[in-house]
Amino acid sequence: MGRVFEGHTNALLLIQQLATAAQVAGYAADARAGRLFGVWNTENPVDGVHLKDLPNGRYRLRGAKTFASGAGQLARPLITGALPHGQGWQLFVLPADAQPPALDRSFWQPIGMRATASFRADLTGLKIGPEDLIGPPNAYYQQPAFSGGAIRFAAVQLGGAEAAFDETRDFLRSLGRTDDPYQRQRLGEMAIMLKSGRQWLRGGAENAARPSAATPEGAEATVAYANMMRTAIETISLEILRLAGQPTAAVLASDGTMSHPSWVLFSAPARQAVRAAEFRHALTILGADATEPMLLALSDGGLPDGPNKPGFTEAVARLREFLKCQQAATVLVP
């Protein structure tokens, strides 16, 4: 549930930074009343969210968001949508308790992330007014806030690593093996890495909070530190999983092209190449044979979810053969 809480925190932070005083007060009251917020940004460009002009500054929505975490639970999702006439991307808050989007719960069903309720949310036909718009166009993508958000989700990832450490320690304790010198060394290495991760997070927070962090001169350094920190936390988390006793062979199902698809600085092939490189780097850290991963390269956000969908039969056949060769005893679908 850390992923949902991070989205709630991110949405409220963006509102505090970009909204009017009246909006901040109103949404703060919503939060105090227990209404859950989140951020929905990812979409398939083919049917992404667009705002269509209506009288009196209102808009009718068309399109959908994918990987909409907390779908069906969020009362106030903060959403990006394309303005008419190429005016850019606009943040807005959807009053989802009054205007619930249509959810496709079959869109994404991973075991490890099921509790996040990350579905496809179709907003077509819903309406918003000027009071729902947050900040000026393209404000969401301003640096260093956009890339600096890595600090938050890295904290969630480190929390998962700490949980793996706790489970490993408790398991060894149940076996009466915590006095074994080799197991003590193993736990000690994990504890050192967790301490290092906490130091990285503290450094990231201090770096982002310095007075010059958001200035044009300081933004580049802020983003660079956030990227260093997220890489360090990823390395630490994967190494802790390895020490927890999880030898890994891996499959990358999607091609990664739907990661921030609206970011014009990186084309779809570039995003795919970055995703594959990150995947191989992670495998190297885990100790898996980086020359043997399977890259299915299926369409990100459009994986075939049934036998009647194009590519489904071929993907299943390739996966079946891979699992057979690996003699996998456990399959984790995160």
Coordinates of C-alpha atoms in Angstrom, one line a residue:
M1 CA 0.0 0.0 0.0
G2 CA 3.1 2.3 0.1
R3 CA 2.5 3.0 -3.6
V4 CA -1.0 4.4 -2.9
F5 CA 0.2 6.4 0.0
E6 CA 3.0 7.9 -2.0
G7 CA 0.5 8.9 -4.7
H8 CA -1.7 10.5 -2.0
T9 CA 1.2 12.5 -0.7
N10 CA 2.4 13.5 -4.2
A11 CA -1.1 14.8 -5.1
L12 CA -1.4 16.9 -2.0
L13 CA 2.1 18.3 -2.4
L14 CA 1.4 19.3 -6.0
I15 CA -1.9 21.0 -5.0
Q16 CA 0.0 22.9 -2.2
Q17 CA 2.6 24.1 -4.7
L18 CA 0.4 24.9 -7.7
A19 CA -3.2 25.6 -6.6
T20 CA -4.9 28.8 -5.4
A21 CA -5.2 29.4 -1.6
A22 CA -9.0 28.6 -1.8
Q23 CA -8.2 25.3 -3.6
V24 CA -5.5 24.4 -1.1
A25 CA -7.9 25.0 1.8
G26 CA -10.8 23.0 0.2
Y27 CA -8.7 20.0 -0.7
A28 CA -7.0 20.0 2.7
A29 CA -10.5 19.8 4.2
D30 CA -11.2 16.8 1.9
A31 CA -8.0 15.1 3.1
R32 CA -8.8 15.7 6.7
A33 CA -12.3 14.2 6.1
G34 CA -10.6 11.0 4.9
R35 CA -10.8 11.4 1.1
L36 CA -8.0 9.7 -0.7
F37 CA -5.9 11.5 -3.3
G38 CA -3.5 10.2 -6.0
V39 CA -1.9 11.1 -9.3
W40 CA -2.9 9.6 -12.6
N41 CA -0.5 10.5 -15.4
T42 CA 0.3 7.4 -17.5
E43 CA -1.8 6.8 -20.6
N44 CA -1.8 5.2 -24.0
P45 CA -1.4 8.0 -26.5
V46 CA -4.0 6.4 -28.8
D47 CA -6.8 7.1 -26.3
G48 CA -5.2 9.5 -23.7
V49 CA -7.2 12.1 -21.8
H50 CA -8.3 15.2 -23.7
L51 CA -10.2 18.3 -22.5
K52 CA -13.0 19.5 -24.8
D53 CA -14.3 23.0 -24.5
L54 CA -17.7 23.7 -23.0
P55 CA -19.4 27.0 -22.2
N56 CA -18.3 29.0 -19.1
G57 CA -14.8 27.6 -18.9
R58 CA -15.9 24.0 -18.4
Y59 CA -14.6 21.0 -20.1
R60 CA -15.9 17.5 -21.2
L61 CA -13.3 14.8 -20.8
R62 CA -12.5 12.1 -23.4
G63 CA -10.0 9.3 -23.0
A64 CA -8.5 7.1 -20.3
K65 CA -5.6 6.7 -17.9
T66 CA -3.7 3.5 -17.4
F67 CA -2.1 2.1 -14.3
A68 CA -4.5 4.4 -12.3
S69 CA -3.4 3.3 -8.8
G70 CA -6.2 3.4 -6.2
A71 CA -8.9 3.3 -8.9
G72 CA -12.3 2.9 -7.3
Q73 CA -10.9 4.1 -3.9
L74 CA -9.6 7.6 -4.7
A75 CA -12.1 10.4 -4.2
R76 CA -9.8 13.1 -5.6
P77 CA -7.4 11.8 -8.3
L78 CA -5.1 14.5 -9.7
I79 CA -5.0 13.9 -13.5
T80 CA -3.1 15.2 -16.5
G81 CA -5.0 15.9 -19.7
A82 CA -4.3 17.6 -23.1
L83 CA -5.9 21.0 -23.5
P84 CA -7.6 21.9 -26.7
H85 CA -5.8 23.6 -29.6
G86 CA -2.3 22.3 -28.5
Q87 CA -2.2 24.5 -25.4
G88 CA -0.3 21.9 -23.4
W89 CA -1.0 19.6 -20.5
Q90 CA -3.4 20.6 -17.7
L91 CA -3.6 19.2 -14.2
F92 CA -7.1 18.8 -12.7
V93 CA -8.7 17.2 -9.8
L94 CA -11.6 14.8 -10.7
P95 CA -14.3 14.6 -8.0
A96 CA -14.4 10.8 -8.5
D97 CA -16.9 10.2 -5.7
A98 CA -19.5 12.3 -7.6
Q99 CA -18.3 11.4 -11.1
P100 CA -16.7 7.9 -11.0
P101 CA -14.7 6.9 -14.1
A102 CA -15.4 3.6 -15.8
L103 CA -12.8 1.0 -14.6
D104 CA -11.3 -1.9 -16.6
R105 CA -10.2 -4.1 -13.7
S106 CA -8.8 -6.7 -16.1
F107 CA -6.3 -4.2 -17.5
W108 CA -3.4 -5.2 -15.1
Q109 CA -3.5 -8.0 -12.6
P110 CA 0.0 -8.6 -11.1
I111 CA 0.1 -10.6 -7.9
G112 CA 2.5 -8.4 -6.1
M113 CA 0.8 -5.1 -7.0
R114 CA -2.8 -6.2 -6.9
A115 CA -3.6 -4.3 -3.7
T116 CA -2.8 -1.0 -5.5
A117 CA -5.9 -1.4 -7.7
S118 CA -4.0 0.0 -10.7
F119 CA -6.7 -0.3 -13.4
R120 CA -7.6 1.5 -16.6
A121 CA -9.8 4.4 -15.8
D122 CA -12.0 5.8 -18.7
L123 CA -13.0 9.4 -18.1
T124 CA -15.0 9.8 -21.3
G125 CA -18.1 12.0 -20.8
L126 CA -17.2 13.3 -17.3
K127 CA -17.1 17.1 -16.9
I128 CA -14.9 19.5 -14.9
G129 CA -15.0 23.2 -14.3
P130 CA -12.4 25.9 -13.8
E131 CA -12.5 25.3 -10.1
D132 CA -11.0 21.8 -10.7
L133 CA -8.0 23.0 -12.7
I134 CA -4.7 23.0 -10.8
G135 CA -1.9 25.4 -11.8
P136 CA -1.0 26.6 -15.3
P137 CA -0.5 24.3 -18.4
N138 CA 2.5 22.0 -18.2
A139 CA 3.2 22.8 -14.5
Y140 CA 3.3 19.0 -13.7
Y141 CA 6.4 18.5 -15.8
Q142 CA 8.5 21.4 -14.2
Q143 CA 11.8 20.4 -12.8
P144 CA 13.1 19.6 -10.2
A145 CA 9.7 18.5 -8.8
F146 CA 9.0 16.1 -11.7
S147 CA 12.2 14.0 -11.5
G148 CA 12.8 14.8 -7.8
G149 CA 9.7 12.8 -7.0
A150 CA 12.0 9.8 -7.2
I151 CA 12.8 10.5 -3.5
R152 CA 9.3 9.5 -2.5
F153 CA 8.9 6.2 -4.4
A154 CA 12.5 5.2 -3.5
A155 CA 11.4 5.5 0.2
V156 CA 8.6 3.1 -0.6
Q157 CA 11.1 0.7 -2.2
L158 CA 13.4 0.8 0.7
G159 CA 10.5 0.1 3.0
G160 CA 9.9 -3.1 0.9
A161 CA 13.6 -4.0 1.4
E162 CA 13.3 -3.5 5.1
A163 CA 10.3 -5.8 5.1
A164 CA 12.4 -8.5 3.3
F165 CA 15.1 -8.1 6.0
D166 CA 12.5 -8.4 8.8
E167 CA 11.1 -11.6 7.2
T168 CA 14.5 -13.1 6.8
R169 CA 15.5 -12.4 10.4
D170 CA 12.2 -13.7 11.7
F171 CA 12.5 -16.9 9.6
L172 CA 16.1 -17.5 10.9
R173 CA 14.9 -16.8 14.4
S174 CA 12.1 -19.4 14.1
L175 CA 14.8 -22.0 13.0
G176 CA 17.1 -21.0 15.9
R177 CA 19.8 -20.0 13.5
T178 CA 20.4 -16.4 14.4
D179 CA 23.6 -17.3 16.3
D180 CA 25.1 -19.1 13.2
P181 CA 28.1 -17.0 12.2
Y182 CA 27.3 -17.2 8.5
Q183 CA 23.7 -16.1 9.1
R184 CA 24.9 -13.3 11.3
Q185 CA 27.2 -12.1 8.5
R186 CA 24.3 -12.3 6.1
L187 CA 22.0 -10.3 8.3
G188 CA 24.8 -7.8 9.1
E189 CA 25.3 -7.2 5.4
M190 CA 21.6 -6.5 4.9
A191 CA 21.5 -4.2 7.9
I192 CA 24.5 -2.2 6.6
M193 CA 22.8 -1.7 3.2
L194 CA 19.6 -0.6 4.9
K195 CA 21.5 1.9 6.9
S196 CA 23.1 3.2 3.7
G197 CA 19.7 3.4 2.1
R198 CA 18.4 5.5 4.9
Q199 CA 21.3 7.9 4.6
W200 CA 20.6 8.3 0.9
L201 CA 17.0 9.1 1.6
R202 CA 17.9 11.6 4.3
G203 CA 20.4 13.2 1.8
G204 CA 17.8 13.3 -0.9
A205 CA 15.3 15.1 1.5
E206 CA 17.9 17.6 2.6
N207 CA 19.1 18.2 -0.9
A208 CA 15.5 18.9 -2.1
A209 CA 14.8 21.1 0.9
R210 CA 17.7 23.5 0.4
P211 CA 16.7 27.1 -0.5
S212 CA 18.3 26.9 -4.0
A213 CA 16.9 23.5 -5.0
A214 CA 14.1 24.9 -7.2
T215 CA 16.1 27.7 -8.8
P216 CA 17.2 27.3 -12.4
E217 CA 20.8 26.9 -11.3
G218 CA 20.0 24.5 -8.5
A219 CA 17.3 22.4 -10.3
E220 CA 19.9 20.4 -12.4
A221 CA 21.8 19.4 -9.2
T222 CA 18.6 18.5 -7.5
V223 CA 17.6 16.2 -10.3
A224 CA 21.1 14.7 -10.5
Y225 CA 21.0 13.9 -6.7
A226 CA 17.6 12.4 -7.0
N227 CA 18.8 10.1 -9.8
M228 CA 21.8 9.0 -7.8
M229 CA 19.6 8.3 -4.9
R230 CA 17.1 6.2 -6.8
T231 CA 19.9 4.2 -8.4
A232 CA 21.5 3.6 -5.0
I233 CA 18.2 2.5 -3.5
E234 CA 17.4 0.2 -6.4
T235 CA 20.9 -1.4 -6.0
I236 CA 20.4 -1.8 -2.2
S237 CA 16.9 -3.2 -2.5
L238 CA 17.9 -5.8 -5.2
E239 CA 21.0 -6.9 -3.3
I240 CA 18.9 -7.4 -0.1
L241 CA 16.5 -9.6 -2.1
R242 CA 19.5 -11.6 -3.3
L243 CA 20.8 -12.0 0.3
A244 CA 17.3 -13.0 1.4
G245 CA 17.7 -16.1 -0.7
Q246 CA 15.9 -15.3 -4.0
P247 CA 18.0 -16.5 -6.9
T248 CA 16.5 -14.9 -10.0
A249 CA 15.9 -15.5 -13.7
A250 CA 13.7 -12.8 -15.2
V251 CA 11.3 -11.9 -17.9
L252 CA 10.5 -8.4 -19.1
A253 CA 7.1 -8.6 -20.6
S254 CA 6.5 -5.0 -21.8
D255 CA 8.7 -2.8 -23.9
G256 CA 8.6 0.2 -21.5
T257 CA 7.4 2.7 -24.1
M258 CA 4.5 3.9 -22.0
S259 CA 6.7 5.3 -19.2
H260 CA 6.0 9.1 -19.4
P261 CA 4.9 8.8 -23.1
S262 CA 4.3 12.6 -23.3
W263 CA 7.9 13.5 -22.5
V264 CA 9.0 14.7 -25.9
L265 CA 12.7 14.5 -25.0
F266 CA 12.7 10.7 -25.4
S267 CA 11.1 8.8 -28.3
A268 CA 9.4 5.4 -27.8
P269 CA 12.6 3.5 -29.1
A270 CA 14.7 5.5 -26.6
R271 CA 12.4 4.7 -23.7
Q272 CA 12.4 1.0 -24.7
A273 CA 16.2 1.0 -24.8
V274 CA 16.4 2.6 -21.4
R275 CA 14.0 0.1 -19.9
A276 CA 16.0 -2.9 -21.3
A277 CA 19.3 -1.4 -20.0
E278 CA 17.8 -0.8 -16.5
F279 CA 16.4 -4.4 -16.6
R280 CA 19.8 -5.9 -17.4
H281 CA 21.5 -3.7 -14.8
A282 CA 19.1 -5.0 -12.2
L283 CA 19.7 -8.6 -13.1
T284 CA 23.5 -8.1 -12.8
I285 CA 23.0 -6.7 -9.3
L286 CA 20.7 -9.6 -8.4
G287 CA 23.3 -12.1 -9.5
A288 CA 21.2 -13.5 -12.3
D289 CA 22.8 -14.3 -15.6
A290 CA 22.3 -11.1 -17.5
T291 CA 22.9 -12.8 -20.8
E292 CA 19.8 -15.0 -20.4
P293 CA 16.8 -12.8 -19.6
M294 CA 13.7 -13.0 -21.8
L295 CA 12.6 -9.7 -23.4
L296 CA 9.1 -10.3 -24.7
A297 CA 8.9 -6.6 -25.9
L298 CA 5.1 -6.7 -25.8
S299 CA 3.3 -3.3 -26.1
D300 CA 3.5 -1.4 -22.8
G301 CA 0.0 -0.8 -21.6
G302 CA -1.5 -3.2 -24.1
L303 CA -0.3 -6.6 -23.1
P304 CA -2.5 -9.3 -24.6
D305 CA -4.7 -10.6 -21.7
G306 CA -6.6 -13.4 -23.4
P307 CA -6.3 -16.1 -26.1
N308 CA -8.2 -14.0 -28.6
K309 CA -5.8 -11.0 -28.4
P310 CA -3.0 -10.7 -30.9
G311 CA 0.3 -12.0 -29.7
F312 CA -1.1 -13.9 -26.7
T313 CA -0.5 -17.5 -28.0
E314 CA 3.1 -16.7 -29.0
A315 CA 3.9 -15.0 -25.7
V316 CA 2.5 -17.9 -23.7
A317 CA 4.5 -20.4 -25.8
R318 CA 7.8 -18.4 -25.2
L319 CA 7.1 -18.1 -21.5
R320 CA 6.3 -21.8 -21.1
E321 CA 9.6 -22.8 -22.8
F322 CA 11.5 -20.3 -20.6
L323 CA 10.0 -21.6 -17.4
K324 CA 10.7 -25.1 -18.5
C325 CA 14.3 -24.4 -19.1
Q326 CA 14.7 -22.5 -15.8
Q327 CA 12.9 -25.3 -13.8
A328 CA 11.3 -22.5 -11.8
A329 CA 9.8 -23.5 -8.5
T330 CA 8.3 -20.1 -7.8
V331 CA 6.9 -17.5 -10.2
L332 CA 6.6 -14.0 -8.9
V333 CA 4.6 -11.5 -11.1
P334 CA 5.3 -8.1 -9.5

